[in-house]
N, CA, C and O atoms as CSV, one atom per row, in Angstrom:
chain,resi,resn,atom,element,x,y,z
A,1,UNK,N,N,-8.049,-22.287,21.293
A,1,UNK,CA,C,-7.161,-23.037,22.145
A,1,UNK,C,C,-7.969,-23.998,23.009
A,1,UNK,O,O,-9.069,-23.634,23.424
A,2,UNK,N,N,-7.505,-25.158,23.292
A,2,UNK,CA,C,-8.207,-26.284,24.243
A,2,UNK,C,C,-7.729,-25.599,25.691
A,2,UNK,O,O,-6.863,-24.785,26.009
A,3,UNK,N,N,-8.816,-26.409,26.444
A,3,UNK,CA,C,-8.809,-26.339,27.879
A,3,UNK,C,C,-7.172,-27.536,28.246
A,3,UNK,O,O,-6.606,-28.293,27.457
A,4,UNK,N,N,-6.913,-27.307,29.420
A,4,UNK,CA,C,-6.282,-28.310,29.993
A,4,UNK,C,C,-6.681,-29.356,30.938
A,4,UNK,O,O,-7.642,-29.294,31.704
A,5,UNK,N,N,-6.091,-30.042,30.847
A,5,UNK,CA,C,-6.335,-31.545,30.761
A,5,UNK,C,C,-6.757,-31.684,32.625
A,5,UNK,O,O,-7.445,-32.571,33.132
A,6,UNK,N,N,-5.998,-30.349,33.441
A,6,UNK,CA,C,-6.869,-30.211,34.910
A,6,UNK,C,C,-7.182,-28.481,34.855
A,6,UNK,O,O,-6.418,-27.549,34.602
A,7,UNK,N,N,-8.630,-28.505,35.204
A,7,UNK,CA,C,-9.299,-27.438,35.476
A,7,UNK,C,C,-8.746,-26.034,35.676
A,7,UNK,O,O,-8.838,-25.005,35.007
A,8,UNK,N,N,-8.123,-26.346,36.852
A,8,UNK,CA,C,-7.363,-25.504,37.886
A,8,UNK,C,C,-5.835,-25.142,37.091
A,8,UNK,O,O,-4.943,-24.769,37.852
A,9,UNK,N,N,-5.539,-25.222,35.798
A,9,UNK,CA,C,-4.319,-25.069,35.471
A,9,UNK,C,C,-4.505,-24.149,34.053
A,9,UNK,O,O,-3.514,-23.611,33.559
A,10,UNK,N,N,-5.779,-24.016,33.469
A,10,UNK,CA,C,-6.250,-23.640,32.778
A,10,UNK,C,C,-6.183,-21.784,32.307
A,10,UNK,O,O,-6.367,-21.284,31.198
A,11,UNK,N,N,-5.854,-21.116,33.616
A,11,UNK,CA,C,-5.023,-19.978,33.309
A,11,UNK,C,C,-4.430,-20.004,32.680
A,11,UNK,O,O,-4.657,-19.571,31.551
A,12,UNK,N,N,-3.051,-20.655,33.126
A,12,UNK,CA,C,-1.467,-20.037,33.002
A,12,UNK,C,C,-1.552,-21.203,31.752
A,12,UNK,O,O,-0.656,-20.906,30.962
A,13,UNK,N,N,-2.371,-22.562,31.211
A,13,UNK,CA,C,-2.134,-22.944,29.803
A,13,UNK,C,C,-2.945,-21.703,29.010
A,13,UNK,O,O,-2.402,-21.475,27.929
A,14,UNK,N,N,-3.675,-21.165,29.174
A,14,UNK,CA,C,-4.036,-20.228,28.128
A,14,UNK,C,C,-3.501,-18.770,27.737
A,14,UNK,O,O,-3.887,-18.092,26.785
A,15,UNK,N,N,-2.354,-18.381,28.854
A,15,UNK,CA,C,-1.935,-17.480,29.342
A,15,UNK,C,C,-0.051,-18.149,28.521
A,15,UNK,O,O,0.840,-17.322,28.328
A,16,UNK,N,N,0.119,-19.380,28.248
A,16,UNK,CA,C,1.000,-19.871,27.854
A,16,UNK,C,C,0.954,-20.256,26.146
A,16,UNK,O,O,1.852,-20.489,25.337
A,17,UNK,N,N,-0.285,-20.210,26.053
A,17,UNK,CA,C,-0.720,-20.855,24.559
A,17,UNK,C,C,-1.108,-19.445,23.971
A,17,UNK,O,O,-1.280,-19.406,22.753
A,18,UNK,N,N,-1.250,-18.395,24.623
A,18,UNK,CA,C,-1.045,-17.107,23.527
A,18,UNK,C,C,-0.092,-16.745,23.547
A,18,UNK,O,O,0.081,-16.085,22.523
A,19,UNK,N,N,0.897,-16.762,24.246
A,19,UNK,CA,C,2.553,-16.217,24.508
A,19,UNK,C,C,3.250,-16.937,23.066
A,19,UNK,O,O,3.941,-16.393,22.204
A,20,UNK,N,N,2.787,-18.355,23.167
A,20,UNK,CA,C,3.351,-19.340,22.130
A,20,UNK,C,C,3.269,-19.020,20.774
A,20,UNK,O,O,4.230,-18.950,20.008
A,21,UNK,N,N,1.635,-18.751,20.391
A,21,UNK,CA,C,1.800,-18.732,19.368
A,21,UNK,C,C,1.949,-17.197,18.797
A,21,UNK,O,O,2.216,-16.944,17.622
A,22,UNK,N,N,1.739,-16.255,19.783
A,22,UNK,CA,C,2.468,-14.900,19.580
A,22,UNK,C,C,3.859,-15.498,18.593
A,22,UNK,O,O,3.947,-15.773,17.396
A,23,UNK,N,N,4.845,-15.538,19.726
A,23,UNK,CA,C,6.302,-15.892,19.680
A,23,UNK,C,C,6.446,-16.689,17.823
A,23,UNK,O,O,7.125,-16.403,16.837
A,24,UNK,N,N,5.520,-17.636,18.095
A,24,UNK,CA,C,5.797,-18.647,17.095
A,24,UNK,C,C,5.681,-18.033,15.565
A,24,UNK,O,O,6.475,-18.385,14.693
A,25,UNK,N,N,4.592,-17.058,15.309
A,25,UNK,CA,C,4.300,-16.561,14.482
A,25,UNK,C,C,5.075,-15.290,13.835
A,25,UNK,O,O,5.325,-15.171,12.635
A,26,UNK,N,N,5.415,-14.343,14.879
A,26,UNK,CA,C,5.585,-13.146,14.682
A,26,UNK,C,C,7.275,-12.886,14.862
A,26,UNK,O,O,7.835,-11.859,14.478
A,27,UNK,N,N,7.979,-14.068,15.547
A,27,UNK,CA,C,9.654,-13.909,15.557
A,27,UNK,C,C,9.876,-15.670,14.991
A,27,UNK,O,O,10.494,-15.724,13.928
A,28,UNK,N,N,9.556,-16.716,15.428
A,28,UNK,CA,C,10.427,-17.946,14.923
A,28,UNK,C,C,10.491,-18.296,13.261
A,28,UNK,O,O,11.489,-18.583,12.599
A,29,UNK,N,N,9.106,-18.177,12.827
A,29,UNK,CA,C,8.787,-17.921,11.643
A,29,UNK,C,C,9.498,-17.263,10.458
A,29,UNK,O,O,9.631,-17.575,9.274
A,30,UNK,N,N,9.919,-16.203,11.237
A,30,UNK,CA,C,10.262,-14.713,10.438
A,30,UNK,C,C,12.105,-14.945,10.982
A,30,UNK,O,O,12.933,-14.065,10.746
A,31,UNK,N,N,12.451,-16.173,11.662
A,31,UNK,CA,C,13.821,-15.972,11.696
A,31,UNK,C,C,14.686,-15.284,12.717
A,31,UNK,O,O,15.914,-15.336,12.635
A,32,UNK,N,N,14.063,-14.640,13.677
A,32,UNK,CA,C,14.539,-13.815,14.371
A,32,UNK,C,C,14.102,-14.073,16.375
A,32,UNK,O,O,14.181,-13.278,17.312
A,33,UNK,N,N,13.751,-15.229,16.328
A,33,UNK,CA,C,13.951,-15.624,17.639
A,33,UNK,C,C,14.815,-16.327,17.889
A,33,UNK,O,O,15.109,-17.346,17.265
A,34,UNK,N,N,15.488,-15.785,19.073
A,34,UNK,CA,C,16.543,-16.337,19.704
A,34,UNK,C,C,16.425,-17.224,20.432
A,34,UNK,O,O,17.103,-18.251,20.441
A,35,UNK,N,N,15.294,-16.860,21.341
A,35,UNK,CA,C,15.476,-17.712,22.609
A,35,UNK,C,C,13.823,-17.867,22.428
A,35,UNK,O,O,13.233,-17.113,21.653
A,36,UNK,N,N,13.017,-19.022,23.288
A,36,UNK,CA,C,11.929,-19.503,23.197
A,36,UNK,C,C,11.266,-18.464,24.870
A,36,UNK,O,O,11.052,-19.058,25.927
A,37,UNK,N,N,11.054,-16.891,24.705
A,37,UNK,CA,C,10.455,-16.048,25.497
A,37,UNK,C,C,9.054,-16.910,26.679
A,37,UNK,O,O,8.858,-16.627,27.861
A,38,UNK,N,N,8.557,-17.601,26.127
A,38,UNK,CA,C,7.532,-18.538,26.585
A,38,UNK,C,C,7.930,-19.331,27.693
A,38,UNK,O,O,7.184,-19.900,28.490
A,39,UNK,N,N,8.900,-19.322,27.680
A,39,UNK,CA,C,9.298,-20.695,28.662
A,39,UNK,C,C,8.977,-20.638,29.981
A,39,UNK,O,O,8.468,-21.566,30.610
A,40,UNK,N,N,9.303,-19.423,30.474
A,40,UNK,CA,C,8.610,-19.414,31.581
A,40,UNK,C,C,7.342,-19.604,32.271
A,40,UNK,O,O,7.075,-19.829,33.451
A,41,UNK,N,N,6.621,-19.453,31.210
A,41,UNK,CA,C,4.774,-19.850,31.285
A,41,UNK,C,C,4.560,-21.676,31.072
A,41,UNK,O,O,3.683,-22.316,31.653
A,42,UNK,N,N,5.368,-22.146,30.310
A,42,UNK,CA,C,5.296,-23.246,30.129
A,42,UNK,C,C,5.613,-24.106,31.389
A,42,UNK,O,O,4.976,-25.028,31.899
A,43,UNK,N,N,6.976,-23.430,31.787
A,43,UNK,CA,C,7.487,-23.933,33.245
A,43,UNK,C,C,6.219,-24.079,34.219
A,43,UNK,O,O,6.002,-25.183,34.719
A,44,UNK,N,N,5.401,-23.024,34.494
A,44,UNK,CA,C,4.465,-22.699,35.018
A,44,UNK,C,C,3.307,-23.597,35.029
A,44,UNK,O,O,2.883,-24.069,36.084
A,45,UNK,N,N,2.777,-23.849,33.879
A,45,UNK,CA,C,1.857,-24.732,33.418
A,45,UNK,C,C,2.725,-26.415,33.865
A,45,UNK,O,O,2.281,-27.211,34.692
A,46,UNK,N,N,3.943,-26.585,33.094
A,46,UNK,CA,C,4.472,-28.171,33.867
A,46,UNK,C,C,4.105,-28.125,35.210
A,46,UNK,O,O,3.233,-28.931,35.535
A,47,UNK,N,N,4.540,-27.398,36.063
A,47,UNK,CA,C,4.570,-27.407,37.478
A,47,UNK,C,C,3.113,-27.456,38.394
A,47,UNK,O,O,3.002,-27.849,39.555
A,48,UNK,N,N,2.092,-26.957,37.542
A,48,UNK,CA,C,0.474,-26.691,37.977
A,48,UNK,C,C,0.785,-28.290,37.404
A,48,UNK,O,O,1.481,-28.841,38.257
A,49,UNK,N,N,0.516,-29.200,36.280
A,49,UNK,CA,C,-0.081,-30.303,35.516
A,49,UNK,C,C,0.687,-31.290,36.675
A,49,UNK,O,O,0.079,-32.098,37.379
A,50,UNK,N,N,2.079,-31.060,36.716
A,50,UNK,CA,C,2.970,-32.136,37.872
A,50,UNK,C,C,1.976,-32.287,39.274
A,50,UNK,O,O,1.429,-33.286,39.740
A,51,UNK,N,N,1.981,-31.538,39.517
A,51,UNK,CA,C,1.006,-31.056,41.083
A,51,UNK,C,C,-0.528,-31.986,40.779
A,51,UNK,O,O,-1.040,-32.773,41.575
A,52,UNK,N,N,-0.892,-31.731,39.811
A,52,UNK,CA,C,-2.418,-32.470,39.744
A,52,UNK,C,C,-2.393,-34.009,39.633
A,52,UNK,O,O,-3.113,-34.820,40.216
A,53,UNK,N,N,-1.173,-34.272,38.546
A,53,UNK,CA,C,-0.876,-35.503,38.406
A,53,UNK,C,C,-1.093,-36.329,39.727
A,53,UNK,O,O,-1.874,-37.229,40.036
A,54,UNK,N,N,0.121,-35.521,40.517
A,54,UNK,CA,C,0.808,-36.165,42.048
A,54,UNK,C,C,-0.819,-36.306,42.469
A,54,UNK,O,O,-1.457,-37.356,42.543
A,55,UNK,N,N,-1.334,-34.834,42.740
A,55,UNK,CA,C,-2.478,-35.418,44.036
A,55,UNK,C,C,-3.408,-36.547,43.332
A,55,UNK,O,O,-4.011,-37.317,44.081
A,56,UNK,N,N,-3.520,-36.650,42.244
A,56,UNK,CA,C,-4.436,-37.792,41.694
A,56,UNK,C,C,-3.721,-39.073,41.613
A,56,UNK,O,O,-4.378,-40.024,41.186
A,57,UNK,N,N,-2.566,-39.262,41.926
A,57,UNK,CA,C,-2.065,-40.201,41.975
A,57,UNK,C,C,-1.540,-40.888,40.252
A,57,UNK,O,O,-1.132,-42.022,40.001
A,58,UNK,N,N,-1.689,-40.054,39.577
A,58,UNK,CA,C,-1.426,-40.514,38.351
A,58,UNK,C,C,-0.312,-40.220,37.845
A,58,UNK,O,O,-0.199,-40.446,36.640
A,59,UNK,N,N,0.846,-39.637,38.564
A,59,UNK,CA,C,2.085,-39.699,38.317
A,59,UNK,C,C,2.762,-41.202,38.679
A,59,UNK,O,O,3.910,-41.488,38.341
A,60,UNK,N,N,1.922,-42.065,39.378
A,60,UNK,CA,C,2.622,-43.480,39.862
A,60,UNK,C,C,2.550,-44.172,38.687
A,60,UNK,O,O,3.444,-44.948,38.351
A,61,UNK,N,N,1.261,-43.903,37.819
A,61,UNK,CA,C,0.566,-44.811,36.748
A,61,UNK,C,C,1.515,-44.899,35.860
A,61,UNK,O,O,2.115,-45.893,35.451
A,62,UNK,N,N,1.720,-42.627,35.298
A,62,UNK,CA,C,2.863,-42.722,34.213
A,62,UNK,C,C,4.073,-42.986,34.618
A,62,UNK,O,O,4.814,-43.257,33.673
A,63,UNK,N,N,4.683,-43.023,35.868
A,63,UNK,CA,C,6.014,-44.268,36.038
A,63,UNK,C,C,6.090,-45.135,35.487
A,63,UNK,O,O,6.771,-45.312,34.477
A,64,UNK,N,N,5.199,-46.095,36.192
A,64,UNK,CA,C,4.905,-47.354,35.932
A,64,UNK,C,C,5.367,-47.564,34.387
A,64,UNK,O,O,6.467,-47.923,33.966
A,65,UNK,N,N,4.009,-47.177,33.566
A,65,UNK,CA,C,3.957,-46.971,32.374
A,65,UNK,C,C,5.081,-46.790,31.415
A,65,UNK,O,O,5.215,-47.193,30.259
A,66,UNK,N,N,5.790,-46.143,32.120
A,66,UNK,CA,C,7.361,-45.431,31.382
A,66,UNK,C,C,8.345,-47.045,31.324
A,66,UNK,O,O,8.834,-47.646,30.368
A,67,UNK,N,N,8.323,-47.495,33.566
A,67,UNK,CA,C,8.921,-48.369,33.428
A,67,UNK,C,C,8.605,-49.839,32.438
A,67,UNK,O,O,9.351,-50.624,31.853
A,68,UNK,N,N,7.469,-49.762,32.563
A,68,UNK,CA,C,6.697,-51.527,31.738
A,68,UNK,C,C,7.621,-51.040,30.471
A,68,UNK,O,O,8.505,-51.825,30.129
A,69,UNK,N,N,7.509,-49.992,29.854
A,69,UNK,CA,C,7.873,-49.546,27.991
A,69,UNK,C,C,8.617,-49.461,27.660
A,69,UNK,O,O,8.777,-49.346,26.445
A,70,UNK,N,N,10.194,-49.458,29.068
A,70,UNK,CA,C,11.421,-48.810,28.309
A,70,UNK,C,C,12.082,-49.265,27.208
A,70,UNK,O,O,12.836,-48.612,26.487
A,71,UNK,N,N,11.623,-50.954,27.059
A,71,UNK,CA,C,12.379,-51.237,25.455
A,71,UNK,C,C,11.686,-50.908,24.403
A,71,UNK,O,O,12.309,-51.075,23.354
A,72,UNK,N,N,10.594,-50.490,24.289
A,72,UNK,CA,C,9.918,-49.748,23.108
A,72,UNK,C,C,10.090,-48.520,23.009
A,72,UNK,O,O,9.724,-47.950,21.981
A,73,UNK,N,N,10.567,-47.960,23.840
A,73,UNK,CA,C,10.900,-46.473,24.142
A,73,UNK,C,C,12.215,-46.356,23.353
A,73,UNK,O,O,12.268,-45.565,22.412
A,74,UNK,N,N,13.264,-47.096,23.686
A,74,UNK,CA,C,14.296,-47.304,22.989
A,74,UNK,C,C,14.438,-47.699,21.618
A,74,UNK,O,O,15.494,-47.692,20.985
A,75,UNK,N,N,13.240,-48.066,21.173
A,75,UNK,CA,C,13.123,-48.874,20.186
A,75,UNK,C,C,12.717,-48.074,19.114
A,75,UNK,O,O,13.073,-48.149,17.938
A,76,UNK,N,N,11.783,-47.151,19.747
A,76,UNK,CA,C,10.953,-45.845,19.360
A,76,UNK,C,C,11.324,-44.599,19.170
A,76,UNK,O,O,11.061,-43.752,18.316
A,77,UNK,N,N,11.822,-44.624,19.882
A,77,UNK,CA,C,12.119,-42.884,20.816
A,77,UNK,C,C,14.324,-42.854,20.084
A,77,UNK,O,O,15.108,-41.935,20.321
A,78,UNK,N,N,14.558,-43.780,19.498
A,78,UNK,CA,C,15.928,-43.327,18.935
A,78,UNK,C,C,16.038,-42.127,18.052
A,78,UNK,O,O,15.112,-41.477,17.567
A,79,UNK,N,N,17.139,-41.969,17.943
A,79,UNK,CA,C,17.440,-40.529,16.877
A,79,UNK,C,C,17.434,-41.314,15.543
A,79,UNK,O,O,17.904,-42.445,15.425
A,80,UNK,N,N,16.779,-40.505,14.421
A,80,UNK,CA,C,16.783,-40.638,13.486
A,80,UNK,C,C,18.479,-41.080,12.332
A,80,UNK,O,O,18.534,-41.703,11.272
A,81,UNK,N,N,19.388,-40.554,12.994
A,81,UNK,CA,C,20.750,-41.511,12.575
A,81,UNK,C,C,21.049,-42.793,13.173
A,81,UNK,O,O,22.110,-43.365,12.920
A,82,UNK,N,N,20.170,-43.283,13.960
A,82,UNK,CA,C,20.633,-44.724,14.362
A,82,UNK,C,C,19.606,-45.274,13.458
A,82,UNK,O,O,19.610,-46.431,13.876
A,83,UNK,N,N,18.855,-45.263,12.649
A,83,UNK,CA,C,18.036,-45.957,12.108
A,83,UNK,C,C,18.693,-46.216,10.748
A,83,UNK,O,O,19.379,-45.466,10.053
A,84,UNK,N,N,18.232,-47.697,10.525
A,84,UNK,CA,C,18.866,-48.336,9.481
A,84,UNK,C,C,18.624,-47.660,8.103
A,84,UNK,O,O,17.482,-47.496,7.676
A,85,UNK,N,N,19.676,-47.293,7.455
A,85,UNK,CA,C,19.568,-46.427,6.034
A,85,UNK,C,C,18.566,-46.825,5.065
A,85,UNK,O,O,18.120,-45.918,4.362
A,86,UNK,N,N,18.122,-47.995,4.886
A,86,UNK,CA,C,16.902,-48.514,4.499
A,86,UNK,C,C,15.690,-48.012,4.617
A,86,UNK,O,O,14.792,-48.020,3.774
A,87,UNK,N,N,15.682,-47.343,6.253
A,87,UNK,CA,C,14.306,-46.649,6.541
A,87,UNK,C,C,14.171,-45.611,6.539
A,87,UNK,O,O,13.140,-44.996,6.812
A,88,UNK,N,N,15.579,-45.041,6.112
A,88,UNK,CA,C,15.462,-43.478,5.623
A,88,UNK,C,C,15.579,-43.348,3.968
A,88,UNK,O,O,16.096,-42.297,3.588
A,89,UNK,N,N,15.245,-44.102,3.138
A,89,UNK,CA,C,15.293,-44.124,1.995
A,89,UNK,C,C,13.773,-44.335,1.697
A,89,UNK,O,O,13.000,-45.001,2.386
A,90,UNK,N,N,13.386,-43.436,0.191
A,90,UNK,CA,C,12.249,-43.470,0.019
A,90,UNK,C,C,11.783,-44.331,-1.101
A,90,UNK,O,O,12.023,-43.742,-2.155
A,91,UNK,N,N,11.129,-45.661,-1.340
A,91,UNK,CA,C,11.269,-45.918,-2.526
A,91,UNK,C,C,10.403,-44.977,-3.979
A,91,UNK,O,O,9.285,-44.464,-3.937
A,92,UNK,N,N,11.141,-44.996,-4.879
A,92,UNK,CA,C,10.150,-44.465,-6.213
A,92,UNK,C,C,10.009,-45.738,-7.183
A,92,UNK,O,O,10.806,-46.600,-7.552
A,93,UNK,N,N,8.971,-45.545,-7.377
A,93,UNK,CA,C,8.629,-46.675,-8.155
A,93,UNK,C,C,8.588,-45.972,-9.761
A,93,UNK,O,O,8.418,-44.842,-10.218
A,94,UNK,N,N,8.833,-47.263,-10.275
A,94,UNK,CA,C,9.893,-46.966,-11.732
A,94,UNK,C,C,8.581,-47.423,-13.049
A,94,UNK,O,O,8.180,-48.557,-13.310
A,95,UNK,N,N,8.262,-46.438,-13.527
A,95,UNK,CA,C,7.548,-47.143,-14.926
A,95,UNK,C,C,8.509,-47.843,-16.011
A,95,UNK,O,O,9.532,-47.425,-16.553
A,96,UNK,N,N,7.824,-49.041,-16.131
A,96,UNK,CA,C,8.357,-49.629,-17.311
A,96,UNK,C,C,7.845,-49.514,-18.644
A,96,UNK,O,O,8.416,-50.083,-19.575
């Protein structure tokens, strides 16, 4: 498993990234998870990464960032049924 991306948060992601792939392996896999048990660690880990962001000031950046992008975001980030049937078609190419 990787470290996280701030020092100080590096518990509860590693403490979140064995819960995960516990879960992932041994019930989602196999059909029989209901609910995503993890979440709460994950919550945990957002809330440590939010906090580091803020004091570094790099939650202003990814605003920003979000705001400069929103028409590529839209552009990007659509659901796969708004996209033109063309680009969900695969071509096969035909021997002659």
């Amino acid at each position: 498993m990787s470290a996280s991306l701030a020092p100080e948060c590096n518990e509860v992601k590693e403490r979140y990234d064995s819960c995960f792939l516990k879960w992932y392996s041994e019930k989602f896999l196999r059909g029989s998870a209901t609910t995503d048990e993890c979440d709460p660690l994950f919550k945990q880990y957002e809330k440590c990464l939010s906090k580091v962001l803020k004091d570094r000031g790099i939650d202003k950046m990814v605003k920003e960032a979000r705001e400069d992008n929103r028409e590529n975001d839209a552009e990007h980030m659509r659901p796969v049924s708004a996209l033109p049937f063309t680009l969900l078609t695969v071509p096969v190419a035909h021997k002659s």
